[in-house]
PDB file of C-alpha atoms in Angstrom:
ATOM      1  CA  MET A  92     -46.907   1.789  69.678  1.00  0.00           C
ATOM      2  CA  LEU A  93     -49.427   2.983  67.158  1.00  0.00           C
ATOM      3  CA  GLY A  94     -47.062   5.777  66.146  1.00  0.00           C
ATOM      4  CA  ARG A  95     -44.336   3.280  65.297  1.00  0.00           C
ATOM      5  CA  ARG A  96     -46.725   1.192  63.228  1.00  0.00           C
ATOM      6  CA  ALA A  97     -47.859   4.273  61.343  1.00  0.00           C
ATOM      7  CA  MET A  98     -44.265   5.269  60.593  1.00  0.00           C
ATOM      8  CA  GLY A  99     -43.443   1.750  59.419  1.00  0.00           C
ATOM      9  CA  GLY A 100     -46.449   1.727  57.108  1.00  0.00           C
ATOM     10  CA  ALA A 101     -45.522   5.087  55.625  1.00  0.00           C
ATOM     11  CA  PHE A 102     -41.959   3.928  54.970  1.00  0.00           C
ATOM     12  CA  LEU A 103     -43.182   0.766  53.292  1.00  0.00           C
ATOM     13  CA  LEU A 104     -45.540   2.804  51.123  1.00  0.00           C
ATOM     14  CA  LEU A 105     -42.654   5.103  50.128  1.00  0.00           C
ATOM     15  CA  VAL A 106     -40.519   2.119  49.135  1.00  0.00           C
ATOM     16  CA  VAL A 107     -43.326   0.723  47.019  1.00  0.00           C
ATOM     17  CA  VAL A 108     -43.816   4.076  45.301  1.00  0.00           C
ATOM     18  CA  LEU A 109     -40.107   4.389  44.593  1.00  0.00           C
ATOM     19  CA  LEU A 110     -39.906   0.871  43.196  1.00  0.00           C
ATOM     20  CA  ALA A 111     -42.883   1.601  40.970  1.00  0.00           C
ATOM     21  CA  ALA A 112     -41.282   4.812  39.769  1.00  0.00           C
ATOM     22  CA  VAL A 113     -38.038   2.995  38.997  1.00  0.00           C
ATOM     23  CA  LYS A 114     -39.951   0.295  37.127  1.00  0.00           C
ATOM     24  CA  VAL A 115     -41.836   2.890  35.116  1.00  0.00           C
ATOM     25  CA  GLN A 116     -38.581   4.668  34.290  1.00  0.00           C
ATOM     26  CA  ALA A 117     -36.951   1.383  33.301  1.00  0.00           C
ATOM     27  CA  ASP A 118     -39.921   0.464  31.127  1.00  0.00           C
ATOM     28  CA  SER A 119     -39.764   3.894  29.546  1.00  0.00           C
ATOM     29  CA  ALA A 120     -36.019   3.521  28.839  1.00  0.00           C
ATOM     30  CA  ASP A 121     -36.574   0.071  27.333  1.00  0.00           C
ATOM     31  CA  LEU A 122     -39.316   1.438  25.099  1.00  0.00           C
ATOM     32  CA  TYR A 123     -37.080   4.326  24.086  1.00  0.00           C
ATOM     33  CA  ALA A 124     -34.256   1.913  23.254  1.00  0.00           C
ATOM     34  CA  VAL A 125     -36.604  -0.096  21.025  1.00  0.00           C
ATOM     35  CA  GLN A 126     -37.745   3.050  19.235  1.00  0.00           C
ATOM     36  CA  CYS A 127     -34.126   4.134  18.713  1.00  0.00           C
ATOM     37  CA  ALA A 128     -33.266   0.701  17.368  1.00  0.00           C
ATOM     38  CA  LYS A 129     -36.026   0.999  14.762  1.00  0.00           C
ATOM     39  CA  ALA A 130     -34.778   4.440  13.735  1.00  0.00           C
ATOM     40  CA  PHE A 131     -31.235   3.055  13.607  1.00  0.00           C
ATOM     41  CA  GLY A 132     -32.283   0.216  11.297  1.00  0.00           C
ATOM     42  CA  LYS A 133     -34.166   2.525   8.946  1.00  0.00           C
ATOM     43  CA  ALA A 134     -31.283   4.996   8.674  1.00  0.00           C
ATOM     44  CA  LEU A 135     -28.694   2.229   8.160  1.00  0.00           C
ATOM     45  CA  LYS A 136     -30.796   0.528   5.476  1.00  0.00           C
ATOM     46  CA  ALA A 137     -31.037   3.744   3.441  1.00  0.00           C
ATOM     47  CA  ALA A 138     -27.309   4.397   3.856  1.00  0.00           C
ATOM     48  CA  THR A 139     -26.442   0.839   2.806  1.00  0.00           C
ATOM     49  CA  ALA A 140     -28.411   1.274  -0.438  1.00  0.00           C
ATOM     50  CA  GLU A 141     -26.479   4.443  -1.256  1.00  0.00           C
ATOM     51  CA  ILE A 142     -23.173   2.763  -0.399  1.00  0.00           C
ATOM     52  CA  GLU A 143     -24.011  -0.138  -2.751  1.00  0.00           C
ATOM     53  CA  SER A 144     -24.725   2.338  -5.544  1.00  0.00           C
ATOM     54  CA  LEU A 145     -21.363   3.988  -4.933  1.00  0.00           C
ATOM     55  CA  LYS A 146     -19.714   0.570  -4.756  1.00  0.00           C
ATOM     56  CA  SER A 147     -20.920  -0.338  -8.263  1.00  0.00           C
ATOM     57  CA  GLU A 148     -19.166   2.724  -9.694  1.00  0.00           C
ATOM     58  CA  VAL A 149     -15.942   1.933  -7.876  1.00  0.00           C
ATOM     59  CA  ALA A 150     -16.068  -1.728  -8.957  1.00  0.00           C
ATOM     60  CA  GLU A 151     -16.078  -0.610 -12.623  1.00  0.00           C
ATOM     61  CA  GLY A 152     -12.713   1.038 -12.095  1.00  0.00           C
ATOM     62  CA  LYS A 153     -14.124   4.546 -12.234  1.00  0.00           C
ATOM     63  CA  LEU A 154     -12.577   7.428 -10.341  1.00  0.00           C
ATOM     64  CA  VAL A 155     -15.628   8.887  -8.578  1.00  0.00           C
ATOM     65  CA  SER A 156     -15.467  12.667  -8.559  1.00  0.00           C
ATOM     66  CA  ASN A 157     -15.506  14.171  -5.040  1.00  0.00           C
ATOM     67  CA  PHE A 158     -15.728  10.741  -3.440  1.00  0.00           C
ATOM     68  CA  GLY A 159     -15.079  12.165   0.028  1.00  0.00           C
ATOM     69  CA  ALA A 160     -17.956  14.643  -0.222  1.00  0.00           C
ATOM     70  CA  LYS A 161     -20.324  11.911  -1.413  1.00  0.00           C
ATOM     71  CA  ALA A 162     -19.299   9.602   1.420  1.00  0.00           C
ATOM     72  CA  ASP A 163     -19.788  12.430   3.906  1.00  0.00           C
ATOM     73  CA  ALA A 164     -23.235  13.172   2.469  1.00  0.00           C
ATOM     74  CA  ILE A 165     -24.271   9.519   2.926  1.00  0.00           C
ATOM     75  CA  CYS A 166     -23.242   9.620   6.600  1.00  0.00           C
ATOM     76  CA  ASN A 167     -24.916  12.963   7.263  1.00  0.00           C
ATOM     77  CA  THR A 168     -28.148  11.841   5.598  1.00  0.00           C
ATOM     78  CA  ALA A 169     -28.209   8.685   7.722  1.00  0.00           C
ATOM     79  CA  LEU A 170     -27.626  10.656  10.906  1.00  0.00           C
ATOM     80  CA  SER A 171     -30.356  13.127   9.966  1.00  0.00           C
ATOM     81  CA  THR A 172     -32.760  10.266   9.261  1.00  0.00           C
ATOM     82  CA  PHE A 173     -32.018   8.768  12.677  1.00  0.00           C
ATOM     83  CA  ALA A 174     -32.499  12.121  14.399  1.00  0.00           C
ATOM     84  CA  MET A 175     -35.928  12.543  12.783  1.00  0.00           C
ATOM     85  CA  GLU A 176     -37.077   8.978  13.417  1.00  0.00           C
ATOM     86  CA  ALA A 177     -35.819   8.614  16.989  1.00  0.00           C
ATOM     87  CA  PRO A 178     -38.064  10.077  19.738  1.00  0.00           C
ATOM     88  CA  ASP A 179     -36.925  13.006  21.848  1.00  0.00           C
ATOM     89  CA  ALA A 180     -34.876  12.075  24.921  1.00  0.00           C
ATOM     90  CA  ASP A 181     -36.611  14.798  27.021  1.00  0.00           C
ATOM     91  CA  LYS A 182     -33.290  15.504  28.753  1.00  0.00           C
ATOM     92  CA  ASP A 183     -33.552  12.136  30.464  1.00  0.00           C
ATOM     93  CA  PRO A 184     -29.941  11.082  31.220  1.00  0.00           C
ATOM     94  CA  ILE A 185     -30.646   7.432  30.458  1.00  0.00           C
ATOM     95  CA  LYS A 186     -32.400   8.228  27.186  1.00  0.00           C
ATOM     96  CA  VAL A 187     -29.698  10.706  26.191  1.00  0.00           C
ATOM     97  CA  GLN A 188     -27.099   8.008  26.769  1.00  0.00           C
ATOM     98  CA  ILE A 189     -29.075   5.550  24.640  1.00  0.00           C
ATOM     99  CA  HIS A 190     -29.468   8.140  21.866  1.00  0.00           C
ATOM    100  CA  ASP A 191     -25.799   9.098  21.787  1.00  0.00           C
ATOM    101  CA  LYS A 192     -24.708   5.463  21.768  1.00  0.00           C
ATOM    102  CA  GLN A 193     -26.968   4.720  18.780  1.00  0.00           C
ATOM    103  CA  VAL A 194     -25.561   7.710  16.887  1.00  0.00           C
ATOM    104  CA  GLU A 195     -22.031   6.499  17.561  1.00  0.00           C
ATOM    105  CA  GLU A 196     -22.879   2.947  16.462  1.00  0.00           C
ATOM    106  CA  LEU A 197     -24.557   4.223  13.293  1.00  0.00           C
ATOM    107  CA  GLU A 198     -21.470   6.154  12.239  1.00  0.00           C
ATOM    108  CA  LYS A 199     -19.219   3.181  13.061  1.00  0.00           C
ATOM    109  CA  SER A 200     -21.426   0.920  10.939  1.00  0.00           C
ATOM    110  CA  MET A 201     -21.098   3.150   7.871  1.00  0.00           C
ATOM    111  CA  ASP A 202     -17.397   3.955   8.082  1.00  0.00           C
ATOM    112  CA  PRO A 203     -15.845   0.490   7.316  1.00  0.00           C
ATOM    113  CA  PRO A 204     -17.600  -0.126   3.943  1.00  0.00           C
ATOM    114  CA  LEU A 205     -16.951   3.448   2.879  1.00  0.00           C
ATOM    115  CA  ASN A 206     -13.308   3.124   3.898  1.00  0.00           C
ATOM    116  CA  VAL A 207     -12.962  -0.004   1.735  1.00  0.00           C
ATOM    117  CA  LEU A 208     -14.263   1.971  -1.254  1.00  0.00           C
ATOM    118  CA  PHE A 209     -11.865   4.784  -0.362  1.00  0.00           C
ATOM    119  CA  ILE A 210      -8.900   2.398  -0.532  1.00  0.00           C
ATOM    120  CA  ARG A 211     -10.071   1.074  -3.911  1.00  0.00           C
ATOM    121  CA  GLN A 212     -10.315   4.637  -5.161  1.00  0.00           C
ATOM    122  CA  LEU A 213      -6.739   5.241  -4.056  1.00  0.00           C
ATOM    123  CA  LEU A 214      -5.548   2.183  -5.990  1.00  0.00           C
ATOM    124  CA  THR A 215      -7.342   3.382  -9.132  1.00  0.00           C
ATOM    125  CA  LEU A 216      -5.963   6.864  -8.609  1.00  0.00           C
ATOM    126  CA  ARG A 217      -2.434   5.493  -8.145  1.00  0.00           C
ATOM    127  CA  ASP A 218      -2.664   3.612 -11.451  1.00  0.00           C
ATOM    128  CA  LYS A 219      -3.862   6.742 -13.265  1.00  0.00           C
ATOM    129  CA  ALA A 220      -1.085   8.846 -11.735  1.00  0.00           C
ATOM    130  CA  LEU A 221       1.493   6.232 -12.715  1.00  0.00           C
ATOM    131  CA  GLN A 222       0.186   6.194 -16.283  1.00  0.00           C
ATOM    132  CA  ARG A 223       0.432   9.989 -16.376  1.00  0.00           C
ATOM    133  CA  TYR A 224       4.036   9.759 -15.260  1.00  0.00           C
ATOM    134  CA  LYS A 225       4.910   7.189 -17.935  1.00  0.00           C
ATOM    135  CA  THR A 226       3.262   9.270 -20.662  1.00  0.00           C
ATOM    136  CA  GLN A 227       4.949  12.523 -19.645  1.00  0.00           C
ATOM    137  CA  ALA A 228       8.335  10.883 -19.078  1.00  0.00           C
ATOM    138  CA  LYS A 229       8.377   9.663 -22.692  1.00  0.00           C
ATOM    139  CA  GLY A 230       8.362  13.244 -23.967  1.00  0.00           C
ATOM    140  CA  THR A 231      11.715  14.734 -24.890  1.00  0.00           C
ATOM    141  CA  GLU A 232      10.912  18.084 -23.283  1.00  0.00           C
ATOM    142  CA  THR A 233       9.912  16.687 -19.878  1.00  0.00           C
ATOM    143  CA  SER A 234      12.431  15.203 -17.485  1.00  0.00           C
ATOM    144  CA  ASP A 235      11.721  12.259 -15.211  1.00  0.00           C
ATOM    145  CA  TYR A 236      11.827  14.526 -12.160  1.00  0.00           C
ATOM    146  CA  GLU A 237       9.245  16.942 -13.582  1.00  0.00           C
ATOM    147  CA  ALA A 238       6.995  14.041 -14.624  1.00  0.00           C
ATOM    148  CA  MET A 239       7.256  12.555 -11.118  1.00  0.00           C
ATOM    149  CA  GLN A 240       6.418  15.885  -9.502  1.00  0.00           C
ATOM    150  CA  ALA A 241       3.359  16.330 -11.725  1.00  0.00           C
ATOM    151  CA  ALA A 242       2.101  12.779 -11.080  1.00  0.00           C
ATOM    152  CA  ASP A 243       2.611  13.120  -7.312  1.00  0.00           C
ATOM    153  CA  ALA A 244       0.775  16.455  -7.229  1.00  0.00           C
ATOM    154  CA  TYR A 245      -2.105  14.966  -9.226  1.00  0.00           C
ATOM    155  CA  PHE A 246      -2.374  11.989  -6.853  1.00  0.00           C
ATOM    156  CA  SER A 247      -2.246  14.146  -3.711  1.00  0.00           C
ATOM    157  CA  SER A 248      -4.922  16.539  -4.967  1.00  0.00           C
ATOM    158  CA  GLU A 249      -7.331  13.816  -6.057  1.00  0.00           C
ATOM    159  CA  ALA A 250      -6.680  11.675  -2.969  1.00  0.00           C
ATOM    160  CA  GLU A 251      -7.421  14.606  -0.675  1.00  0.00           C
ATOM    161  CA  ALA A 252     -10.790  14.993  -2.419  1.00  0.00           C
ATOM    162  CA  CYS A 253     -11.539  11.339  -1.598  1.00  0.00           C
ATOM    163  CA  VAL A 254     -11.128  11.777   2.171  1.00  0.00           C
ATOM    164  CA  ARG A 255     -14.379  11.973   4.150  1.00  0.00           C
ATOM    165  CA  ALA A 256     -14.576  14.965   6.461  1.00  0.00           C
ATOM    166  CA  GLY A 257     -14.097  14.103  10.124  1.00  0.00           C
ATOM    167  CA  SER A 258     -12.717  10.640   9.389  1.00  0.00           C
ATOM    168  CA  ASP A 259      -9.284   9.197  10.100  1.00  0.00           C
ATOM    169  CA  TRP A 260      -8.771   8.144   6.465  1.00  0.00           C
ATOM    170  CA  ASP A 261      -5.226   8.530   5.184  1.00  0.00           C
ATOM    171  CA  TYR A 262      -3.470   8.041   1.839  1.00  0.00           C
ATOM    172  CA  ALA A 263       0.164   8.278   2.932  1.00  0.00           C
ATOM    173  CA  ALA A 264       0.898   4.585   2.266  1.00  0.00           C
ATOM    174  CA  GLU A 265      -0.504   4.672  -1.281  1.00  0.00           C
ATOM    175  CA  ARG A 266       1.384   7.896  -2.032  1.00  0.00           C
ATOM    176  CA  ALA A 267       4.631   6.361  -0.792  1.00  0.00           C
ATOM    177  CA  SER A 268       3.970   3.296  -2.971  1.00  0.00           C
ATOM    178  CA  LEU A 269       3.441   5.536  -6.018  1.00  0.00           C
ATOM    179  CA  GLN A 270       6.660   7.432  -5.373  1.00  0.00           C
ATOM    180  CA  GLN A 271       8.611   4.212  -4.874  1.00  0.00           C
ATOM    181  CA  THR A 272       7.259   2.765  -8.145  1.00  0.00           C
ATOM    182  CA  MET A 273       8.098   5.935 -10.082  1.00  0.00           C
ATOM    183  CA  ASN A 274      11.626   5.987  -8.666  1.00  0.00           C
ATOM    184  CA  PHE A 275      12.106   2.354  -9.677  1.00  0.00           C
ATOM    185  CA  ILE A 276      10.898   3.033 -13.237  1.00  0.00           C
ATOM    186  CA  ALA A 277      13.104   6.131 -13.490  1.00  0.00           C
ATOM    187  CA  GLN A 278      16.191   4.196 -12.390  1.00  0.00           C
ATOM    188  CA  LYS A 279      15.346   1.383 -14.802  1.00  0.00           C
ATOM    189  CA  ASN A 280      14.909   3.827 -17.695  1.00  0.00           C
ATOM    190  CA  LYS A 281      18.173   5.554 -16.817  1.00  0.00           C
ATOM    191  CA  LYS A 282      20.053   2.249 -16.853  1.00  0.00           C
ATOM    192  CA  LEU A 283      18.470   1.367 -20.192  1.00  0.00           C
ATOM    193  CA  LEU A 284      19.467   4.712 -21.684  1.00  0.00           C
ATOM    194  CA  ASP A 285      22.997   4.294 -20.335  1.00  0.00           C
ATOM    195  CA  VAL A 286      23.256   0.852 -21.929  1.00  0.00           C
ATOM    196  CA  LYS A 287      21.937   2.147 -25.273  1.00  0.00           C
ATOM    197  CA  SER A 288      24.279   5.121 -25.169  1.00  0.00           C
ATOM    198  CA  GLN A 289      27.246   2.921 -24.321  1.00  0.00           C
ATOM    199  CA  ALA A 290      26.323   0.468 -27.100  1.00  0.00           C
ATOM    200  CA  ALA A 291      26.024   3.293 -29.648  1.00  0.00           C
ATOM    201  CA  GLN A 292      29.353   4.745 -28.537  1.00  0.00           C
ATOM    202  CA  THR A 293      31.003   1.320 -28.776  1.00  0.00           C
ATOM    203  CA  GLN A 294      29.548   0.826 -32.261  1.00  0.00           C
ATOM    204  CA  GLN A 295      30.827   4.199 -33.413  1.00  0.00           C
ATOM    205  CA  GLN A 296      34.269   3.466 -32.025  1.00  0.00           C
ATOM    206  CA  THR A 297      34.284   0.055 -33.721  1.00  0.00           C
ATOM    207  CA  MET A 298      33.242   1.520 -37.092  1.00  0.00           C
ATOM    208  CA  ALA A 299      35.858   4.240 -36.803  1.00  0.00           C
ATOM    209  CA  LEU A 300      38.510   1.639 -35.973  1.00  0.00           C
ATOM    210  CA  LEU A 301      37.486  -0.552 -38.922  1.00  0.00           C
ATOM    211  CA  GLN A 302      37.541   2.402 -41.292  1.00  0.00           C
ATOM    212  CA  GLN A 303      40.934   3.437 -39.973  1.00  0.00           C
ATOM    213  CA  GLN A 304      42.323  -0.094 -40.398  1.00  0.00           C
ATOM    214  CA  GLN A 305      40.874  -0.367 -43.906  1.00  0.00           C
ATOM    215  CA  SER A 306      42.417   2.969 -44.854  1.00  0.00           C
ATOM    216  CA  GLN A 307      45.774   1.903 -43.438  1.00  0.00           C
ATOM    217  CA  MET A 308      45.596  -1.400 -45.321  1.00  0.00           C
ATOM    218  CA  MET A 309      44.845   0.368 -48.600  1.00  0.00           C
ATOM    219  CA  GLN A 310      47.683   2.830 -48.024  1.00  0.00           C
ATOM    220  CA  LEU A 311      50.058  -0.042 -47.226  1.00  0.00           C
ATOM    221  CA  GLN A 312      48.881  -1.975 -50.287  1.00  0.00           C
ATOM    222  CA  ASN A 313      49.441   1.004 -52.558  1.00  0.00           C
ATOM    223  CA  ALA A 314      52.830   1.680 -50.981  1.00  0.00           C
ATOM    224  CA  LEU A 315      53.940  -1.911 -51.621  1.00  0.00           C
ATOM    225  CA  GLY A 316      52.610  -1.837 -55.164  1.00  0.00           C
ATOM    226  CA  GLY A 317      50.246  -4.703 -54.422  1.00  0.00           C
ATOM    227  CA  GLY A 318      47.168  -2.797 -55.491  1.00  0.00           C
ATOM    228  CA  SER A 319      45.881  -3.452 -58.983  1.00  0.00           C
ATOM    229  CA  PRO A 320      44.985  -0.343 -61.061  1.00  0.00           C
ATOM    230  CA  LEU A 321      43.103  -2.514 -63.561  1.00  0.00           C
ATOM    231  CA  ASN A 322      39.295  -2.939 -63.391  1.00  0.00           C
ATOM    232  CA  LEU A 323      37.842  -5.326 -66.004  1.00  0.00           C
ATOM    233  CA  GLY A 324      34.245  -6.213 -66.779  1.00  0.00           C
ATOM    234  CA  LEU A 325      32.913  -8.759 -69.286  1.00  0.00           C
ATOM    235  CA  SER A 326      29.310  -9.488 -70.172  1.00  0.00           C
ATOM    236  CA  TYR A 327      28.053 -12.278 -72.448  1.00  0.00           C
ATOM    237  CA  ARG A 328      24.475 -13.216 -73.403  1.00  0.00           C
ATOM    238  CA  ILE A 329      23.975 -16.726 -74.702  1.00  0.00           C
ATOM    239  CA  PRO A 330      22.268 -16.428 -78.123  1.00  0.00           C
ATOM    240  CA  ASP A 331      18.536 -17.082 -78.278  1.00  0.00           C
ATOM    241  CA  THR A 332      18.287 -17.270 -74.478  1.00  0.00           C
ATOM    242  CA  ASN A 333      17.692 -14.913 -71.521  1.00  0.00           C
ATOM    243  CA  ILE A 334      20.859 -16.086 -69.746  1.00  0.00           C
ATOM    244  CA  ASN A 335      23.487 -13.412 -69.202  1.00  0.00           C
ATOM    245  CA  VAL A 336      26.970 -14.086 -67.812  1.00  0.00           C
ATOM    246  CA  GLN A 337      28.914 -11.259 -66.136  1.00  0.00           C
ATOM    247  CA  TYR A 338      32.595 -11.355 -65.149  1.00  0.00           C
ATOM    248  CA  THR A 339      34.249  -8.579 -63.120  1.00  0.00           C
ATOM    249  CA  PHE A 340      37.794  -8.078 -61.878  1.00  0.00           C
ATOM    250  CA  GLN A 341      38.158  -5.161 -59.443  1.00  0.00           C
ATOM    251  CA  GLN A 342      40.880  -4.395 -56.909  1.00  0.00           C
ATOM    252  CA  GLY A 343      42.311  -7.874 -57.246  1.00  0.00           C
ATOM    253  CA  ARG A 344      38.971  -9.615 -56.746  1.00  0.00           C
ATOM    254  CA  THR A 345      37.152 -11.761 -59.312  1.00  0.00           C
ATOM    255  CA  ASN A 346      33.375 -12.158 -59.486  1.00  0.00           C
ATOM    256  CA  VAL A 347      31.270 -14.277 -61.875  1.00  0.00           C
ATOM    257  CA  GLN A 348      27.512 -13.784 -61.973  1.00  0.00           C
ATOM    258  CA  PHE A 349      24.800 -15.603 -63.937  1.00  0.00           C
ATOM    259  CA  THR A 350      21.506 -13.777 -64.443  1.00  0.00           C
ATOM    260  CA  CYS A 351      18.331 -14.383 -66.385  1.00  0.00           C
ATOM    261  CA  ILE A 352      17.303 -11.107 -67.987  1.00  0.00           C
ATOM    262  CA  PRO A 353      14.576 -11.064 -70.675  1.00  0.00           C
ATOM    263  CA  ASP A 354      15.477  -8.987 -73.763  1.00  0.00           C
ATOM    264  CA  ASP A 355      12.320  -6.933 -74.265  1.00  0.00           C
ATOM    265  CA  GLN A 356      13.829  -5.083 -77.250  1.00  0.00           C
ATOM    266  CA  ALA A 357      14.692  -8.236 -79.271  1.00  0.00           C
ATOM    267  CA  PRO A 358      11.701  -7.883 -81.695  1.00  0.00           C
ATOM    268  CA  PHE A 359      12.916  -4.421 -82.689  1.00  0.00           C
ATOM    269  CA  LEU A 360      16.484  -5.554 -83.484  1.00  0.00           C
ATOM    270  CA  GLY A 361      15.738  -7.828 -86.437  1.00  0.00           C
ATOM    271  CA  PRO A 362      16.185 -11.568 -86.885  1.00  0.00           C
ATOM    272  CA  GLN A 363      19.893 -11.484 -86.101  1.00  0.00           C
ATOM    273  CA  GLY A 364      19.526  -9.368 -82.967  1.00  0.00           C
ATOM    274  CA  PHE A 365      21.499  -6.317 -81.974  1.00  0.00           C
ATOM    275  CA  THR A 366      24.230  -8.452 -80.381  1.00  0.00           C
ATOM    276  CA  HIS A 367      25.462  -9.557 -83.783  1.00  0.00           C
ATOM    277  CA  GLY A 368      26.520  -5.985 -84.435  1.00  0.00           C
ATOM    278  CA  ILE A 369      28.772  -5.758 -81.366  1.00  0.00           C
ATOM    279  CA  GLY A 370      32.125  -7.421 -81.834  1.00  0.00           C
ATOM    280  CA  PRO A 371      32.857 -11.102 -82.302  1.00  0.00           C
ATOM    281  CA  GLY A 372      31.240 -13.801 -80.177  1.00  0.00           C
ATOM    282  CA  ASN A 373      28.470 -11.580 -78.760  1.00  0.00           C
ATOM    283  CA  LEU A 374      30.980 -10.410 -76.171  1.00  0.00           C
ATOM    284  CA  GLY A 375      30.804  -7.013 -74.457  1.00  0.00           C
ATOM    285  CA  VAL A 376      33.954  -5.717 -72.847  1.00  0.00           C
ATOM    286  CA  THR A 377      34.493  -2.861 -70.369  1.00  0.00           C
ATOM    287  CA  VAL A 378      38.004  -1.907 -69.217  1.00  0.00           C
ATOM    288  CA  ASN A 379      38.887   0.769 -66.614  1.00  0.00           C
ATOM    289  CA  LEU A 380      42.550   1.497 -66.121  1.00  0.00           C
ATOM    290  CA  ASN A 381      43.528   3.654 -63.154  1.00  0.00           C
ATOM    291  CA  VAL A 382      46.932   5.312 -63.481  1.00  0.00           C
TER     292      VAL A 382
END
């Protein structure tokens, strides 16, 4: 009977010891979790400050050189800060699990804001690549295809430098958008050139037709004897005035023109003026007779 009581007491004592050990381990894990949380907050705060500094550059429309490397450095610095601030897990499975989970959460917390900046960088880069294409396509020595190839290569190279190592960031959609925009502009420019070329060709054909018709009309007029070989020009200045009257008759057409032309040489011609020495009535006559 006493033996059974002794065994029961020993078992109860063992249960109490085990429960105490479990409680101590739980308390230790809770304390470790709190310490990791503090290290997590400190690392994330420092990373957020660096991300805000990078964000100000992106917001100004700048293309940050080696954006991907800078983003990767921010993440690595934050992870290093957490590793130094967090206590050692001492190979305790529960503590190791807590540590690894905090590391994973820290990286997940930094990735979204950096990814937003990455997308903004791609939009800025796309605009710069598109401007490069437009500038090169205007040159006479560079074709649209070569300009598109150069702009696409520029975008791909710079976009690749913006990708953070180990991330799932991708720029395929922005590259496809750039290519689609360049193709649209190229087709639009081609249509415009075709319209201009067709308009110039039509104008040349019209001018050639008009010249041909005019030549045929003149030949027909000469053949019928309707053309006038006489060209006549008369000019008359009203005395003591600046008014000059001109009359012309050329190729069957009559033209009368009144002009006001000051006679700057009148003081040198005497009181009667030089016109009094040219025929009667101050009349000047010019006759051209084509035979």
